[in-house]
PDB file of C-alpha atoms in Angstrom:
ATOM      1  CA  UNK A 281     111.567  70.004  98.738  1.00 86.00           C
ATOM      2  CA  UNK A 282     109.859  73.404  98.840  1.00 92.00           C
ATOM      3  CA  UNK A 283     113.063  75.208  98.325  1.00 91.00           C
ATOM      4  CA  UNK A 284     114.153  72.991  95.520  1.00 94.00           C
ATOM      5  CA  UNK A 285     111.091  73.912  93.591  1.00 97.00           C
ATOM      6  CA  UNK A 286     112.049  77.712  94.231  1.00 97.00           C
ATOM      7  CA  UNK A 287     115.560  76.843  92.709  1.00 97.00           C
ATOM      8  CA  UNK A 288     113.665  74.650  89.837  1.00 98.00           C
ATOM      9  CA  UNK A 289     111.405  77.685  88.939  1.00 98.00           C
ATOM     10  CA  UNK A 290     114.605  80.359  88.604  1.00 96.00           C
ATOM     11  CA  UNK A 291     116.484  77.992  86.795  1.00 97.00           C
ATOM     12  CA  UNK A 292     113.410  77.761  84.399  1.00 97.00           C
ATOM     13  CA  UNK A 293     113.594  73.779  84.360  1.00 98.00           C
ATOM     14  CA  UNK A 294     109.887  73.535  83.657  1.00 98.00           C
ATOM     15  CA  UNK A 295     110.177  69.665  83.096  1.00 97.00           C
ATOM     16  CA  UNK A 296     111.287  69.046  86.632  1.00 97.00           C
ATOM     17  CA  UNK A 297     108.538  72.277  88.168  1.00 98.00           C
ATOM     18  CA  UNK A 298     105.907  70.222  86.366  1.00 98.00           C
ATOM     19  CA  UNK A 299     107.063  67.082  88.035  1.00 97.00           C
ATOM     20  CA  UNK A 300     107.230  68.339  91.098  1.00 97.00           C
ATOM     21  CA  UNK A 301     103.457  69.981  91.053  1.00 97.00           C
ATOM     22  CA  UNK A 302     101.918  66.611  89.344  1.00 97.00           C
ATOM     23  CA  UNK A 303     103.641  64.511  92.056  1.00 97.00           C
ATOM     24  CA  UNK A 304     101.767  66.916  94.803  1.00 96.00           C
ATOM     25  CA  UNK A 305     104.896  66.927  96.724  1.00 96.00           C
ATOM     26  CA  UNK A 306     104.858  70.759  97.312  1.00 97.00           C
ATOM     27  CA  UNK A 307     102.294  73.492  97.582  1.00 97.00           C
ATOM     28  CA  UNK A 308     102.390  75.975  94.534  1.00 98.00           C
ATOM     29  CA  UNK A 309     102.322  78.816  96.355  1.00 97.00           C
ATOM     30  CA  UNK A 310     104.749  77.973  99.348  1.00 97.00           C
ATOM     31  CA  UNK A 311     106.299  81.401 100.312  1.00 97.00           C
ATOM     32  CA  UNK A 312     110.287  81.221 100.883  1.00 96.00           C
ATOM     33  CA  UNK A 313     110.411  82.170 104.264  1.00 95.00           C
ATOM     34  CA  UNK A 314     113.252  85.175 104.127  1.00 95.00           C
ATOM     35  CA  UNK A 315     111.723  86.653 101.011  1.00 96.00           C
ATOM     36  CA  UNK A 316     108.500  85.765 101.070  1.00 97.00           C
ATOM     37  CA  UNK A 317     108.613  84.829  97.128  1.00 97.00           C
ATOM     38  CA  UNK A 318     106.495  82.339  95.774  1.00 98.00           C
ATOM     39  CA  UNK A 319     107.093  80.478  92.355  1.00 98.00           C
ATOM     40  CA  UNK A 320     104.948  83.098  90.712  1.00 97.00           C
ATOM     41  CA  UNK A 321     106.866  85.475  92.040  1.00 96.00           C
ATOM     42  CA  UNK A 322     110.154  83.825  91.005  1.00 96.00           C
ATOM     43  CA  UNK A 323     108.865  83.274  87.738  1.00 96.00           C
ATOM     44  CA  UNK A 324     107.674  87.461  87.501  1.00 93.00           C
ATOM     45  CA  UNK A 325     111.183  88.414  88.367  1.00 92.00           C
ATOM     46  CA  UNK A 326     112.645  86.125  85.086  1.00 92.00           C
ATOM     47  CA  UNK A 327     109.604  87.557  82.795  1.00 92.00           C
ATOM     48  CA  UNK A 328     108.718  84.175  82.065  1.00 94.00           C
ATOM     49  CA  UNK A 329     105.522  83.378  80.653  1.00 92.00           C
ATOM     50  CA  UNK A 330     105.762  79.883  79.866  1.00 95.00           C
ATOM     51  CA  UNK A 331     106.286  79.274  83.969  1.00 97.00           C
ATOM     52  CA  UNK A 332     103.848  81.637  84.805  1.00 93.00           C
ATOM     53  CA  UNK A 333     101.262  79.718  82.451  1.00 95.00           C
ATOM     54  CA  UNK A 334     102.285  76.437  84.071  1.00 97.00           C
ATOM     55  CA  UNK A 335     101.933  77.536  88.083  1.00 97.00           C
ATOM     56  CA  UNK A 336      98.861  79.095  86.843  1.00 94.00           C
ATOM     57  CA  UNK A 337      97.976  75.811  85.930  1.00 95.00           C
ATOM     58  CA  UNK A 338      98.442  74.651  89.064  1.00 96.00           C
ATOM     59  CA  UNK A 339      95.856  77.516  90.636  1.00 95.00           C
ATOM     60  CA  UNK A 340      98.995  79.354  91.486  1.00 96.00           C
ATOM     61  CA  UNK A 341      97.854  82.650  93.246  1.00 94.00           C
ATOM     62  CA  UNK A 342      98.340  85.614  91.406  1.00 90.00           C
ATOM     63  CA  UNK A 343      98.107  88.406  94.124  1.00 91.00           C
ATOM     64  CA  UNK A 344     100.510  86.494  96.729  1.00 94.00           C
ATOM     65  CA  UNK A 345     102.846  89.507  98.429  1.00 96.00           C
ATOM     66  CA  UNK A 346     106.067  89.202  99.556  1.00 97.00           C
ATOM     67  CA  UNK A 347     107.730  90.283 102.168  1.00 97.00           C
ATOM     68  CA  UNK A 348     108.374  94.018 100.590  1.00 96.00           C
ATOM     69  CA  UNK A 349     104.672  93.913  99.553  1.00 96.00           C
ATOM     70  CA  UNK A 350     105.226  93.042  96.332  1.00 95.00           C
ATOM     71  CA  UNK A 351     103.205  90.811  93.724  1.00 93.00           C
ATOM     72  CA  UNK A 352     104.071  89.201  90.350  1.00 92.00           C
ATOM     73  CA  UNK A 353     102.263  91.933  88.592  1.00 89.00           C
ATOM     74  CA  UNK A 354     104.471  94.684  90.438  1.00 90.00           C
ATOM     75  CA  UNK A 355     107.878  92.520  90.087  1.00 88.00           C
ATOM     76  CA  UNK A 356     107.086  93.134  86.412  1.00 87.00           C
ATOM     77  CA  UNK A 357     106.543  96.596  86.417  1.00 84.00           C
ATOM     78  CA  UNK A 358     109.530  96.983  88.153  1.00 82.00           C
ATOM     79  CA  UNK A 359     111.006  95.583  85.252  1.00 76.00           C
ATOM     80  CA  UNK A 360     109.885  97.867  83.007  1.00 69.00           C
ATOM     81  CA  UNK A 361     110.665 100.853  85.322  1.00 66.00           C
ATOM     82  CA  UNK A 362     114.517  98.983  84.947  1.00 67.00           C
ATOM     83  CA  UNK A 363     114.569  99.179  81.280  1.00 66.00           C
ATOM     84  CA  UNK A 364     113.930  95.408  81.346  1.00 67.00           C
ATOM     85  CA  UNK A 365     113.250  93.690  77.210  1.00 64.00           C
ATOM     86  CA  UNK A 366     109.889  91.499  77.391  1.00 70.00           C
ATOM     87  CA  UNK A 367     107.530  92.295  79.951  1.00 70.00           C
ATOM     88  CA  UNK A 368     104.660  93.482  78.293  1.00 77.00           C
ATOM     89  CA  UNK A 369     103.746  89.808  77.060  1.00 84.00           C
ATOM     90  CA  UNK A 370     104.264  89.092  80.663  1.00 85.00           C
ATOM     91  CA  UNK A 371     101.694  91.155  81.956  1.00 83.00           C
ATOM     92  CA  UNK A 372      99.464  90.788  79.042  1.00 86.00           C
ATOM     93  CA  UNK A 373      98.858  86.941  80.476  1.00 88.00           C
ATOM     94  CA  UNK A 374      98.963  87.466  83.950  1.00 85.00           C
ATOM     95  CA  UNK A 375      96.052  90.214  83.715  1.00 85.00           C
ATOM     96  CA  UNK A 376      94.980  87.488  81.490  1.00 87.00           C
ATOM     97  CA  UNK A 377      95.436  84.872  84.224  1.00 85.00           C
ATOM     98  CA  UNK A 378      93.563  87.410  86.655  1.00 75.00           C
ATOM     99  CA  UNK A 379      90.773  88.055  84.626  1.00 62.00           C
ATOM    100  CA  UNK A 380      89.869  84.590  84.369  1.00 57.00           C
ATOM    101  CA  UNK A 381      90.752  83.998  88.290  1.00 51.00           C
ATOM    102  CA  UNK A 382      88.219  86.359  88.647  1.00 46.00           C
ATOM    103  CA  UNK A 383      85.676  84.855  85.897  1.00 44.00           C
ATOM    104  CA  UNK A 384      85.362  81.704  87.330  1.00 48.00           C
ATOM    105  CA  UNK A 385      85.495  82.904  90.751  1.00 39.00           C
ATOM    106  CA  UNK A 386      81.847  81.817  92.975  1.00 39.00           C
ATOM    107  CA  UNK A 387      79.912  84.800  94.186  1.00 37.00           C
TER     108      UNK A 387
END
């Protein structure tokens, strides 16, 4: 089931990712085990904001590395080092996303 989610969250079917994370059935931020990408990772690499919004949702964990190391946030810049259209509204919510993480984090 885990690596159906993965496939859900690249294929940007957020119906069927929001199923899957209401029925409990997998853990949001399950790591593929080759990569190391998580859905928030997945969802970096499309610059999609609407997914990233919805894992967050589901306490998705922003500063999950994969196996090169990498986070959503530098996925992202990566895009924009590429030449990549529509990443800065992508990292305008995830340091969004972070800065609330961090907000309503307990001492």
């Amino acid at each position: 089931m885990s690596e159906l989610f993965l496939l859900a969250v690249r294929a940007q079917k957020y119906e069927l990712v929001a199923k899957i994370l209401k029925a409990g059935v997998v853990d949001v931020n399950f790591q593929d085990e080759v990569t190391g990408r998580a859905a928030i990772h997945e969802a970096a690499l499309n610059l999609d904001c609407e997914m990233i919004a919805l894992l967050a949702s589901y306490q998705a964990e922003l500063d999950l590395r994969d196996a090169l190391g990498f986070s959503a946030f530098n996925h992202v810049v990566d895009a924009y080092d590429e030449g990549e259209v529509g990443f800065f509204p992508v990292i305008d919510l995830l340091r969004s996303l972070d800065s609330d993480h961090r907000t309503n984090m307990k001492p």
